[in-house]
Short mmCIF file of C-alpha atoms and ligand atoms in Angstrom, two decimals:
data_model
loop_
_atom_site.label_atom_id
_atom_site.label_comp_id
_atom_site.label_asym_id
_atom_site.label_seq_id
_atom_site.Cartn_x
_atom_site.Cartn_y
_atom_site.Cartn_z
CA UNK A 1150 79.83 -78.39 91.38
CA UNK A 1151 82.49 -80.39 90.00
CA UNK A 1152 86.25 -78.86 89.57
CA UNK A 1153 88.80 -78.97 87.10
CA UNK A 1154 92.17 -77.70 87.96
CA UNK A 1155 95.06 -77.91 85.18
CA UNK A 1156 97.83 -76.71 86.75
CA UNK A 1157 98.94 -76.54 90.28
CA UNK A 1158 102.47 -74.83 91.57
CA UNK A 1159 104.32 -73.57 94.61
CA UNK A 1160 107.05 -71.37 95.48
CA UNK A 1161 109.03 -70.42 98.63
CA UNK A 1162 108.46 -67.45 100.23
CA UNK A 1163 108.75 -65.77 103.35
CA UNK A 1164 106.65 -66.30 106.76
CA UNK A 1165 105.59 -63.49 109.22
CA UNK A 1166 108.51 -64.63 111.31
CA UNK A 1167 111.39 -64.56 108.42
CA UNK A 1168 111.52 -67.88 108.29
CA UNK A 1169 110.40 -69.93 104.91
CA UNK A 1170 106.93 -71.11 103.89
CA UNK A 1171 104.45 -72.31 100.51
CA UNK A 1172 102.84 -70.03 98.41
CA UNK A 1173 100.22 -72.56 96.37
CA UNK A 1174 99.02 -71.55 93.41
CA UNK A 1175 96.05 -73.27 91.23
CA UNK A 1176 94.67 -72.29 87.74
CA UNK A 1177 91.43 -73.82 86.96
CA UNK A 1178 90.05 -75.32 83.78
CA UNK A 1179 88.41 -71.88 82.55
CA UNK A 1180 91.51 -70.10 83.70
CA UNK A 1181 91.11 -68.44 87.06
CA UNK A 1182 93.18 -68.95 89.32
CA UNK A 1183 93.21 -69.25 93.18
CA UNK A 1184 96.49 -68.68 96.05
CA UNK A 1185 96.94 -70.00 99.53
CA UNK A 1186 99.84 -69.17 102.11
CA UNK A 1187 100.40 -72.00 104.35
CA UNK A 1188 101.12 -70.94 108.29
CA UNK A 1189 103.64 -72.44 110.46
CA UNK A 1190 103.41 -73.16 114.20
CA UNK A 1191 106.24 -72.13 117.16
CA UNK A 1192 104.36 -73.72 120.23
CA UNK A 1193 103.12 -77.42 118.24
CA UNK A 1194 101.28 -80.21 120.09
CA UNK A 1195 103.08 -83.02 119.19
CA UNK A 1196 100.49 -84.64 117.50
CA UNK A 1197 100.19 -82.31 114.80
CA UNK A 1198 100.06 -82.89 110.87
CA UNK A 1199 104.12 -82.39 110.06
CA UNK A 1200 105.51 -79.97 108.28
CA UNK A 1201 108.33 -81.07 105.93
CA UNK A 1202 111.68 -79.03 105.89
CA UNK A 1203 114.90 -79.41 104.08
CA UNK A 1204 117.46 -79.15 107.06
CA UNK A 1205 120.23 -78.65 104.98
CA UNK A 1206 121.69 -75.86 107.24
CA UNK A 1207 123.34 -74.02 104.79
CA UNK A 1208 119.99 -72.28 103.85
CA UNK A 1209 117.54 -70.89 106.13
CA UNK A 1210 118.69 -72.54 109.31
CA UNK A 1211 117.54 -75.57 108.07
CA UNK A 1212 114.00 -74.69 107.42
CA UNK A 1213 113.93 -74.23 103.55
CA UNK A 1214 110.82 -76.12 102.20
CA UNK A 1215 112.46 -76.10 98.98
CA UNK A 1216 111.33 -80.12 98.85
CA UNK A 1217 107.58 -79.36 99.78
CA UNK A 1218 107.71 -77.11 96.87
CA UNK A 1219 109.16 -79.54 94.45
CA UNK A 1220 106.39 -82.29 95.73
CA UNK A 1221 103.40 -79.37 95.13
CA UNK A 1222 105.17 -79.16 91.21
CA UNK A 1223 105.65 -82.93 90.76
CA UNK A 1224 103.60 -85.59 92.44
CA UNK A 1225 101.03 -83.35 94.37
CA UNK A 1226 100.19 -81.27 90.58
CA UNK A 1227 100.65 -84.95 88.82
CA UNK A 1228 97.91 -86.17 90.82
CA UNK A 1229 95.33 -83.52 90.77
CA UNK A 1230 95.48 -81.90 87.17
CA UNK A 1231 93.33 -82.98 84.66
CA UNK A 1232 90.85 -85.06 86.89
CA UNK A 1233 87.10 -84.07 87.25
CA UNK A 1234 86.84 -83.97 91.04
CA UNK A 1235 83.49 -84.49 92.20
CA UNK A 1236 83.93 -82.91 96.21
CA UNK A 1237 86.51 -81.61 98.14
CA UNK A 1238 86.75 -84.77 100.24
CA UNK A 1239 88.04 -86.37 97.05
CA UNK A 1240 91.04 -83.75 96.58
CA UNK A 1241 91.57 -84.00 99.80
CA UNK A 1242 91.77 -88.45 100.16
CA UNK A 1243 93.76 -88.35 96.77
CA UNK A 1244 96.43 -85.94 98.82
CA UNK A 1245 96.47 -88.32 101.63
CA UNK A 1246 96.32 -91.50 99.48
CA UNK A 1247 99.25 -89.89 97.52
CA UNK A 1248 101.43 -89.17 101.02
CA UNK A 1249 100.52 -92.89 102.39
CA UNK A 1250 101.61 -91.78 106.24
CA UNK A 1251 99.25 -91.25 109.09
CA UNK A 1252 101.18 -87.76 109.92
CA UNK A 1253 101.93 -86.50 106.33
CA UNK A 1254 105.22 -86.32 106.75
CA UNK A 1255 105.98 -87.59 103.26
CA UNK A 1256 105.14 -85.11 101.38
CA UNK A 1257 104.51 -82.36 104.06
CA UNK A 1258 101.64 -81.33 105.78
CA UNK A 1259 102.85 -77.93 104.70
CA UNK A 1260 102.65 -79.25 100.62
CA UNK A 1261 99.38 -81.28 101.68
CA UNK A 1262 97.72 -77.91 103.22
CA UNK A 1263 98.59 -75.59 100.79
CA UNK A 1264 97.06 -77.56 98.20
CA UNK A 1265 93.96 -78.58 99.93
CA UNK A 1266 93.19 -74.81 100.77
CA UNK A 1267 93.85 -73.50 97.16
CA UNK A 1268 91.45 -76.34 95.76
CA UNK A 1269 88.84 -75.60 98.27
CA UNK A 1270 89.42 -71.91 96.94
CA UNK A 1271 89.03 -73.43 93.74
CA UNK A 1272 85.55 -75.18 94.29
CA UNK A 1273 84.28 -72.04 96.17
CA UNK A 1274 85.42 -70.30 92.32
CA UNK A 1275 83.29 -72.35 90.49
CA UNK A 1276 79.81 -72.68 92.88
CA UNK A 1277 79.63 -68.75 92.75
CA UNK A 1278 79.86 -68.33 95.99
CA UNK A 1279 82.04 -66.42 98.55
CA UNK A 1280 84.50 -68.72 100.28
CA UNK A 1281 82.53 -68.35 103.78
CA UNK A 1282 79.03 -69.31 102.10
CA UNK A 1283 80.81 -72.11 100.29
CA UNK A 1284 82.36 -73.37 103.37
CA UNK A 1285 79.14 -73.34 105.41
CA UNK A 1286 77.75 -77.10 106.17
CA UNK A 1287 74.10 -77.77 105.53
CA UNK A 1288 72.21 -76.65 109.13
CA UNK A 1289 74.53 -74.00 110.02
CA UNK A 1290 74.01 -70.61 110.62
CA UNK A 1291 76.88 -68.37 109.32
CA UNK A 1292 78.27 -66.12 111.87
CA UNK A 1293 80.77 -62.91 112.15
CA UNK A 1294 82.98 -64.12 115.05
CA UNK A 1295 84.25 -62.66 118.01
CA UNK A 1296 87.60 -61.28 116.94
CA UNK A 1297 90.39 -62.84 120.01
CA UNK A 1298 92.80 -60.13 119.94
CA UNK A 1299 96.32 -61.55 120.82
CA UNK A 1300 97.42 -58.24 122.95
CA UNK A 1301 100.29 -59.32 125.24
CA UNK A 1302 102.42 -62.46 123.85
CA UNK A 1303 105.21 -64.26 126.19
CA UNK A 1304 106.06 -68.19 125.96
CA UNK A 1305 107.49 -68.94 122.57
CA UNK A 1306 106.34 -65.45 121.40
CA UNK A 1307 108.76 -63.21 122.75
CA UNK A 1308 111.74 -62.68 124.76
CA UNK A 1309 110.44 -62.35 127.93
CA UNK A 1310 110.08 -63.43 131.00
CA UNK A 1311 106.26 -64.10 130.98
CA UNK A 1312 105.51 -67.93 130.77
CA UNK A 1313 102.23 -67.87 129.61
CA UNK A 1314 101.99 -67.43 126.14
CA UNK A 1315 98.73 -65.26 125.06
CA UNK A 1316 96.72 -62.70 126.45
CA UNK A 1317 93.63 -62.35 124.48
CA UNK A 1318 90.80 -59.29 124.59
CA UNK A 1319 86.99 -60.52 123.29
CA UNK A 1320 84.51 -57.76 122.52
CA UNK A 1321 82.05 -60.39 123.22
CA UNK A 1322 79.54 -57.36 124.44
CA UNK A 1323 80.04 -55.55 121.25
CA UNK A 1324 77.40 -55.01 118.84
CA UNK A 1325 78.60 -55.69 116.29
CA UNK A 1326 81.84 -56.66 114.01
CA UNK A 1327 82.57 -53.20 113.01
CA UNK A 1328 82.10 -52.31 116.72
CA UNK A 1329 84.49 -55.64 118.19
CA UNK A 1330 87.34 -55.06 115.95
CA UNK A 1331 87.47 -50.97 116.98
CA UNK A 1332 86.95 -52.30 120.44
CA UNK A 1333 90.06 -54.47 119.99
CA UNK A 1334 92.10 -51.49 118.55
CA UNK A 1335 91.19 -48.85 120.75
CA UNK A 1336 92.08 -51.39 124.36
CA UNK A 1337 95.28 -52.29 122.33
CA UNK A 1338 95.95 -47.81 121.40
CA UNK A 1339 95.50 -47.75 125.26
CA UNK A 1340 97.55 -50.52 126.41
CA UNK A 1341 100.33 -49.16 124.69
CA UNK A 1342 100.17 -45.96 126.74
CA UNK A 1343 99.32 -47.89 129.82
CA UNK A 1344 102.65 -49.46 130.04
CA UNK A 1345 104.98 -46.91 128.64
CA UNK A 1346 103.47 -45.06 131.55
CA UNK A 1347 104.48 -47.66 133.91
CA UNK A 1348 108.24 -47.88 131.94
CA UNK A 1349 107.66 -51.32 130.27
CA UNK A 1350 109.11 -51.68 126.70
CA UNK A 1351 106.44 -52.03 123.78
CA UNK A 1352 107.89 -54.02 121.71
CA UNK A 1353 105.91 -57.02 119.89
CA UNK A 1354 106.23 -60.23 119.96
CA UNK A 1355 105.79 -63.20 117.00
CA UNK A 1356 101.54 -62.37 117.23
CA UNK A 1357 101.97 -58.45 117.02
CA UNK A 1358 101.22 -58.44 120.84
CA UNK A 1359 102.75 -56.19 123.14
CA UNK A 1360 106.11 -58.30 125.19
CA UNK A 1361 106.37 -56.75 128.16
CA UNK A 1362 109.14 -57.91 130.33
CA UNK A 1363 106.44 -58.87 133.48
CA UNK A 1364 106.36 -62.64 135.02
CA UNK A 1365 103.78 -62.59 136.71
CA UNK A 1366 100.37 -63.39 134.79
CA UNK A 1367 98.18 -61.62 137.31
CA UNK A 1368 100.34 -58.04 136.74
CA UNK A 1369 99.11 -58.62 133.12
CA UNK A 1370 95.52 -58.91 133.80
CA UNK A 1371 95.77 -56.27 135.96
CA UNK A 1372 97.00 -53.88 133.29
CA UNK A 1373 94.70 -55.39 130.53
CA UNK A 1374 91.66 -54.50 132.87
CA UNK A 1375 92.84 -50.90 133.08
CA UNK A 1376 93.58 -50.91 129.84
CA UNK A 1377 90.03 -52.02 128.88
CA UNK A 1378 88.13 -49.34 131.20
CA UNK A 1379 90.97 -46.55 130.63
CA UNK A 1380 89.61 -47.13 126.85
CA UNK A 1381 85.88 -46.61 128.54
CA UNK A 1382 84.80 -50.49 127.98
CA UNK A 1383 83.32 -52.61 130.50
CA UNK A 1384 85.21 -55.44 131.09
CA UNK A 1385 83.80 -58.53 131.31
CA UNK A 1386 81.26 -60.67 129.01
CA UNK A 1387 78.94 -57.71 128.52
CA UNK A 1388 81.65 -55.57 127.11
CA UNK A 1389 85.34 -56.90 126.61
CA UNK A 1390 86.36 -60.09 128.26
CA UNK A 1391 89.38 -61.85 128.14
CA UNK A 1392 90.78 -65.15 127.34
CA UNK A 1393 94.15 -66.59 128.05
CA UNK A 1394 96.17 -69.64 126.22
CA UNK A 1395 99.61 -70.48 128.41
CA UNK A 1396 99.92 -72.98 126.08
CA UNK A 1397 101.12 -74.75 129.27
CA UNK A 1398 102.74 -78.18 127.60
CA UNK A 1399 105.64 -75.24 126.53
CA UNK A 1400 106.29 -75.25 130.91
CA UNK A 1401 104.87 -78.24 131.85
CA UNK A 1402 108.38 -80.42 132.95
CA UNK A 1403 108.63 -83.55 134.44
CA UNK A 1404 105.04 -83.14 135.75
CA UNK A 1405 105.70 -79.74 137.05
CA UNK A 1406 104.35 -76.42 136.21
CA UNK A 1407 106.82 -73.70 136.26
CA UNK A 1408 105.21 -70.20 136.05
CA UNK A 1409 107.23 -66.70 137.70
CA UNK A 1410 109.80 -69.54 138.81
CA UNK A 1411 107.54 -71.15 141.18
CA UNK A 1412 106.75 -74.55 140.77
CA UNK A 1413 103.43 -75.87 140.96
CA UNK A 1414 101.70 -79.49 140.74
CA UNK A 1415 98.08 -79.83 138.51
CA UNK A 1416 96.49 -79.09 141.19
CA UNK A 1417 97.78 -75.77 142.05
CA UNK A 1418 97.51 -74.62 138.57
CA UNK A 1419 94.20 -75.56 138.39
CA UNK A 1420 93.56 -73.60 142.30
CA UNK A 1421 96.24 -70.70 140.50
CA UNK A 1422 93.60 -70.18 137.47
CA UNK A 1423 90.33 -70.76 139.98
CA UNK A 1424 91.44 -67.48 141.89
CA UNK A 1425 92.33 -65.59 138.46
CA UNK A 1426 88.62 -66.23 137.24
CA UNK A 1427 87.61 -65.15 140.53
CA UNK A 1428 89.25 -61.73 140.10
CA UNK A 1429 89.60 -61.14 136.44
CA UNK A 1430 87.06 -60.85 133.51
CA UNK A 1431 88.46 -64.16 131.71
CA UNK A 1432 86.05 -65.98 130.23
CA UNK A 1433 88.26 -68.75 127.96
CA UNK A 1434 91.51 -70.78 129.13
CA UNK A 1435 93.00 -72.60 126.19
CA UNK A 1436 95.55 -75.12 126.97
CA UNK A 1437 95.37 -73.92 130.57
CA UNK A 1438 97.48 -77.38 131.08
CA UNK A 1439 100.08 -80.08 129.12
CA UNK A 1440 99.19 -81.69 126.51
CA UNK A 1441 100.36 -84.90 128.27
CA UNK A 1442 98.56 -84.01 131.71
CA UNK A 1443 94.78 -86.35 130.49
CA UNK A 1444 94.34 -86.15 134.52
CA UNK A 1445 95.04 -82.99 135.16
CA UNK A 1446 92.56 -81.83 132.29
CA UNK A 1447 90.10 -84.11 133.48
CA UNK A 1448 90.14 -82.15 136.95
CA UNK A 1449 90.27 -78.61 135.19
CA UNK A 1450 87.23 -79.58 133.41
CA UNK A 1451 85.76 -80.93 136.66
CA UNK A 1452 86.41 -77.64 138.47
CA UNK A 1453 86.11 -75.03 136.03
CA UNK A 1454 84.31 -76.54 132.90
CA UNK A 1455 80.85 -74.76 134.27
CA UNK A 1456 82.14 -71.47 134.35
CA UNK A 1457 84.43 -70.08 131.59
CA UNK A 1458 85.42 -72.07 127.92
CA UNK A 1459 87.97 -74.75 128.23
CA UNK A 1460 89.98 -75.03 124.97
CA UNK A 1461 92.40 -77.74 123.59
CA UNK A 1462 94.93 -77.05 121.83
CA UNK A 1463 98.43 -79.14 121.61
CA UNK A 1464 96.50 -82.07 123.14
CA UNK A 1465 93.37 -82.29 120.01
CA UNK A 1466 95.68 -81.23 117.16
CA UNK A 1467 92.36 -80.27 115.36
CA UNK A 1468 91.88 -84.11 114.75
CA UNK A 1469 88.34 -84.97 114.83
CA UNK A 1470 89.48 -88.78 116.62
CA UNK A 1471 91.44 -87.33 118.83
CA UNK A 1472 88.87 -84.74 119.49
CA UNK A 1473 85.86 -87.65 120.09
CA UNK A 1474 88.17 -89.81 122.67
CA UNK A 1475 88.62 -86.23 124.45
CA UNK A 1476 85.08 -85.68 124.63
CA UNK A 1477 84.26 -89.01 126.20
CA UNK A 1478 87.43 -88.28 128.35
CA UNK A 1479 85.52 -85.25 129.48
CA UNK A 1480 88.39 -83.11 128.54
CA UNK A 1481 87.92 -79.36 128.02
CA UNK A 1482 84.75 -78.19 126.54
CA UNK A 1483 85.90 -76.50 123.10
CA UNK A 1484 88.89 -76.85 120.17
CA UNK A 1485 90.96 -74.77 118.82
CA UNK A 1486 91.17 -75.19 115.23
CA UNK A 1487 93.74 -74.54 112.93
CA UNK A 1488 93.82 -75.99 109.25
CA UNK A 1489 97.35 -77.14 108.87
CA UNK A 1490 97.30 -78.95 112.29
CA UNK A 1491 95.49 -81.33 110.53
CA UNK A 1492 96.61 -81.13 107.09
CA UNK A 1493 93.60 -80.55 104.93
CA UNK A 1494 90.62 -78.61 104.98
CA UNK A 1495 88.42 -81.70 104.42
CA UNK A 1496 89.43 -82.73 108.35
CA UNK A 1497 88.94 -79.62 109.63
CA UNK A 1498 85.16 -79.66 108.64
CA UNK A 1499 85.40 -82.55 110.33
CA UNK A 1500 87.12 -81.71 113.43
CA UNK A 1501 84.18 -78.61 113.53
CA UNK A 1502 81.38 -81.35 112.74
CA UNK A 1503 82.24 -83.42 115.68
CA UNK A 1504 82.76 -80.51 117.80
CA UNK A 1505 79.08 -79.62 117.11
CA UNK A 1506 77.47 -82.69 117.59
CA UNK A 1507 79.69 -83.00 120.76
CA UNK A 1508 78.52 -79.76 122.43
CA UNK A 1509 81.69 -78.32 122.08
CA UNK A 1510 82.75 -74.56 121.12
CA UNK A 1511 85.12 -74.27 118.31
CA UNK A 1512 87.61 -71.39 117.76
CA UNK A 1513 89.44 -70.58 114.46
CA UNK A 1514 92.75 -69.88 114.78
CA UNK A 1515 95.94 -68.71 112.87
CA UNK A 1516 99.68 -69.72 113.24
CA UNK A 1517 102.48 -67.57 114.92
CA UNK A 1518 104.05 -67.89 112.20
CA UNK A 1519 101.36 -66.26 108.99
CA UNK A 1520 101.19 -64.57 106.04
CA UNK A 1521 98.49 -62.33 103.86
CA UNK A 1522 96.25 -65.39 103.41
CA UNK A 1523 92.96 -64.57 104.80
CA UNK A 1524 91.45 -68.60 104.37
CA UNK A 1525 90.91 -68.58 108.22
CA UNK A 1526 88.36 -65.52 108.52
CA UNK A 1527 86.28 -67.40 105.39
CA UNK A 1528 86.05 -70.18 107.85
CA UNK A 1529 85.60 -68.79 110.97
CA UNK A 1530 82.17 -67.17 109.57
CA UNK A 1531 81.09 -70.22 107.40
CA UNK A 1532 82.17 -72.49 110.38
CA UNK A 1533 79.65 -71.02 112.31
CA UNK A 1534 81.66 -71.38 115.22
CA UNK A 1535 81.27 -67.65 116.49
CA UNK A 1536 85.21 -67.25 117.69
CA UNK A 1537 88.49 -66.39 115.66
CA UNK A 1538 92.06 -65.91 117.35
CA UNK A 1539 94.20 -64.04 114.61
CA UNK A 1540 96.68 -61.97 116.69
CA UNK A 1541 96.98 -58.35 117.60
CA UNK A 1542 94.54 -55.53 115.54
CA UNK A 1543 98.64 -54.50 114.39
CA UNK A 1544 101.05 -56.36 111.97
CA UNK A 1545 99.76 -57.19 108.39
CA UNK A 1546 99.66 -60.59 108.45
CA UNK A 1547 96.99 -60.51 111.31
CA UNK A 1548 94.63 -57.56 110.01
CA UNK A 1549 94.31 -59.06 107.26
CA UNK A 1550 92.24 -61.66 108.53
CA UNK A 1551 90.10 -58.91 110.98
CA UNK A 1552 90.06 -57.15 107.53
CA UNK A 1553 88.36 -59.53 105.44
CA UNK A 1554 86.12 -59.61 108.31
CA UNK A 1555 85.12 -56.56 107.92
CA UNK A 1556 84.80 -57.11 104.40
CA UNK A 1557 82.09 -59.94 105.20
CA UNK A 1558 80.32 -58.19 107.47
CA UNK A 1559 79.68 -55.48 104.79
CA UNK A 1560 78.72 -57.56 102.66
CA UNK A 1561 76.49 -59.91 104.53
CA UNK A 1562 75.13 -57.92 107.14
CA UNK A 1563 72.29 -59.50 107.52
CA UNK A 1564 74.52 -62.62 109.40
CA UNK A 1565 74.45 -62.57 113.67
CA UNK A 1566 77.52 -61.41 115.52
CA UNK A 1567 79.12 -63.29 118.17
CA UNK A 1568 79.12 -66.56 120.14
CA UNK A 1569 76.57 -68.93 119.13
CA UNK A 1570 73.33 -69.04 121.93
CA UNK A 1571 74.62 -72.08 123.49
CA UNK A 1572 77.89 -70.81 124.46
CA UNK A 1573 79.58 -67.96 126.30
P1 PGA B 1492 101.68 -71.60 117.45
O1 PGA B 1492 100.86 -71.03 118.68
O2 PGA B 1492 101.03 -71.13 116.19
O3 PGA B 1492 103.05 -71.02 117.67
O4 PGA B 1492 101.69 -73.10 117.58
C1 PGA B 1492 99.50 -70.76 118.63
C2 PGA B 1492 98.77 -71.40 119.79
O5 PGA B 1492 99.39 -72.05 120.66
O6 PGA B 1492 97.55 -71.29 119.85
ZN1 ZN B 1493 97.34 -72.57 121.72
#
């Protein structure tokens, strides 16, 4: 069904992290209106979709996006008041028409995003339909995902010594949603009281995980496997597993890998996360090397592709080329996708149509860096995919999306849980 929209703002507000972001706001013809928050990266590939801030260092560090607002008001609303827009894919061209760069640094992949995910909102208003079911391509199945709780976050996360950057528990045994998301909680209640026993601060980090002050990624998956059983779970794939992203390109240096303060080549990396599949229930490594490392991934793949979920990150930027070239690289075996890596929500269908016809898994993912919009859970279940990473079950900005969920789930029950047949 065709859309209308006649009028189309933004305003500055605040990210999960303090730090200043787009609130997009779209009335349409018959005068409903739709909202989107636009998420902001810490750990970016550097091929991503960028974001356009002020710099003028007398506000915000810097990192006002005072001038993405102003292009949402003038140019951005200019163009896509008024006009009858048959599809989505027309919004979305007319956006990047309208920025004329192949990065969208014009007028900000932040402007471009929050625009493109309000107007989606906005067809999704007018078919009837729930934004999951309206986001759902012809042939898919819709599907409540396997909530990724972000549990223990080091890296760019949080100020400690851990170099890898996410520890993730899936409730890929779980029955249900209902059941994965109380899973998640009750590991995370537990791992609380698992390492105040042991004297570690529990403080959180930017993903509401828990930022212990440990080096050593093994001590982690130790204490996440207690954790897990202590909460009377069986870890592994037929109760809670667990998946990792170092986001490695953040300690890959001059083709080193520097992990505990050891150095290590590809190759020992890829031997270092060989013996932690052995010995741990981790059944997804996303970004498990650099961005920059093609080889190295190529010999990952070769080694561990078979057994657990290989997932790109800073090296596909959710861009359905980039993606293509990696699968006749044979690089990784799934994407992570995240909306404003790309820019629009037109490419990210995309990026999530060639993943499927490529035999690769897809998981939908938030930003460090979030706020109260909930687009991502919509299109995690319409998607299809079977996988969301939204953070920790704590800290608003990430229930929110578990929460809406939950809300799906209790409304369409009658949709399958978990990872898709030919996966996992
Ligand atoms: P970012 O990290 O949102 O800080 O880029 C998330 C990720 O690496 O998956
Ligand atoms: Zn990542």
């Amino acid at each position: 069904m065709p859309v209308r929209i006649s009028s189309m703002s933004a305003i500055e507000i605040l990210d999960s992290r303090g730090r200043p972001t787009l609130r997009v706001q779209a009335t349409l013809a018959d005068g409903r209106s739709v909202r989107s928050g636009v998420p902001s990266g810490a750990s970016t590939g550097s091929r991503e979709a960028v974001e356009l801030r002020d710099h003028d260092e007398k506000r915000y560090s810097g990192l006002g996006v005072q001038q993405a607002a102003a292009n949402v008001n003038g140019p951005i609303a200019e163009a896509l008041t008024g006009r009858l827009f048959a599809s989505l894919d027309q919004v979305d061209d007319t956006l990047r028409e309208l920025d004329g760069t192949a990065d969208k640094s014009r007028l900000g992949a932040n402007a471009i995003v929050g625009a493109s995910m309000a107007a989606a909102q906005g067809f999704a208003l007018e078919s009837g339909h729930p934004l999951w079911r309206w986001l759902t391509p012809d042939g898919v199945t819709p599907r409540l995902p396997v909530p990724h709780f972000n549990v223990v976050n080091g890296g760019v996360h949080a100020p400690n010594a851990l170099d890898f950057q996410e520890f993730m528990i899936a409730p890929i045994g779980a029955p249900s949603l209902p059941e994965a998301v109380r899973a998640g909680a009750e590991v995370y209640g537990r791992l609380r009281a698992v390492l105040a026993e042991r004297g570690f601060a529990t403080g959180l980090g930017d993903e509401g995980g828990f930022a212990p002050e440990i080096a050593l990624p093994e001590e982690v998956l130790a204490l996440l496997v207690h954790a897990i059983s202590d909460a009377g779970y069986t870890p592994g794939r037929d109760g809670v597993a667990i998946a990792l992203d170092p986001a490695a390109s953040e300690f890959h240096r001059d083709g080193r890998y520097v992990v505990g303060g050891e150095s290590l080549s590809s190759e020992d990396m890829i031997d270092r996360y060989a013996q932690m599949i052995d010995e741990f229930p981790i059944w997804s490594i996303e970004d498990g090397l650099g961005e920059t490392d093609s080889e190295g991934w190529q010999k990952l793949t070769g080694r561990l592709g078979e057994r657990v979920q290989l997932v790109g990150d800073d090296n596909f930027v959710t861009n359905p080329d980039v993606i293509a070239s990696a699968v006749r690289a044979g690089i990784g075996n799934a994407a992570l996708i995240k909306v404003n890596q790309v820019g629009t929500v037109s490419e990210t269908l995309e990026a999530l149509r060639v993943c499927r016809e490529s035999g690769y898994a897809a998981m939908i993912s938030h930003r460090s860096g979030e706020t109260d919009d909930t687009f991502i859970a919509d299109l995690a279940v319409g998607s299809g995919c079977g996988q969301l990473k939204s953070g920790a079950p704590a800290r608003g900005e990430r229930v929110a999306k578990y929460n809406r969920l939950l809300e799906i789930a209790a409304s369409a029950p009658e949709h399958p849980f978990g990872l898709p047949a030919t996966h996992g």
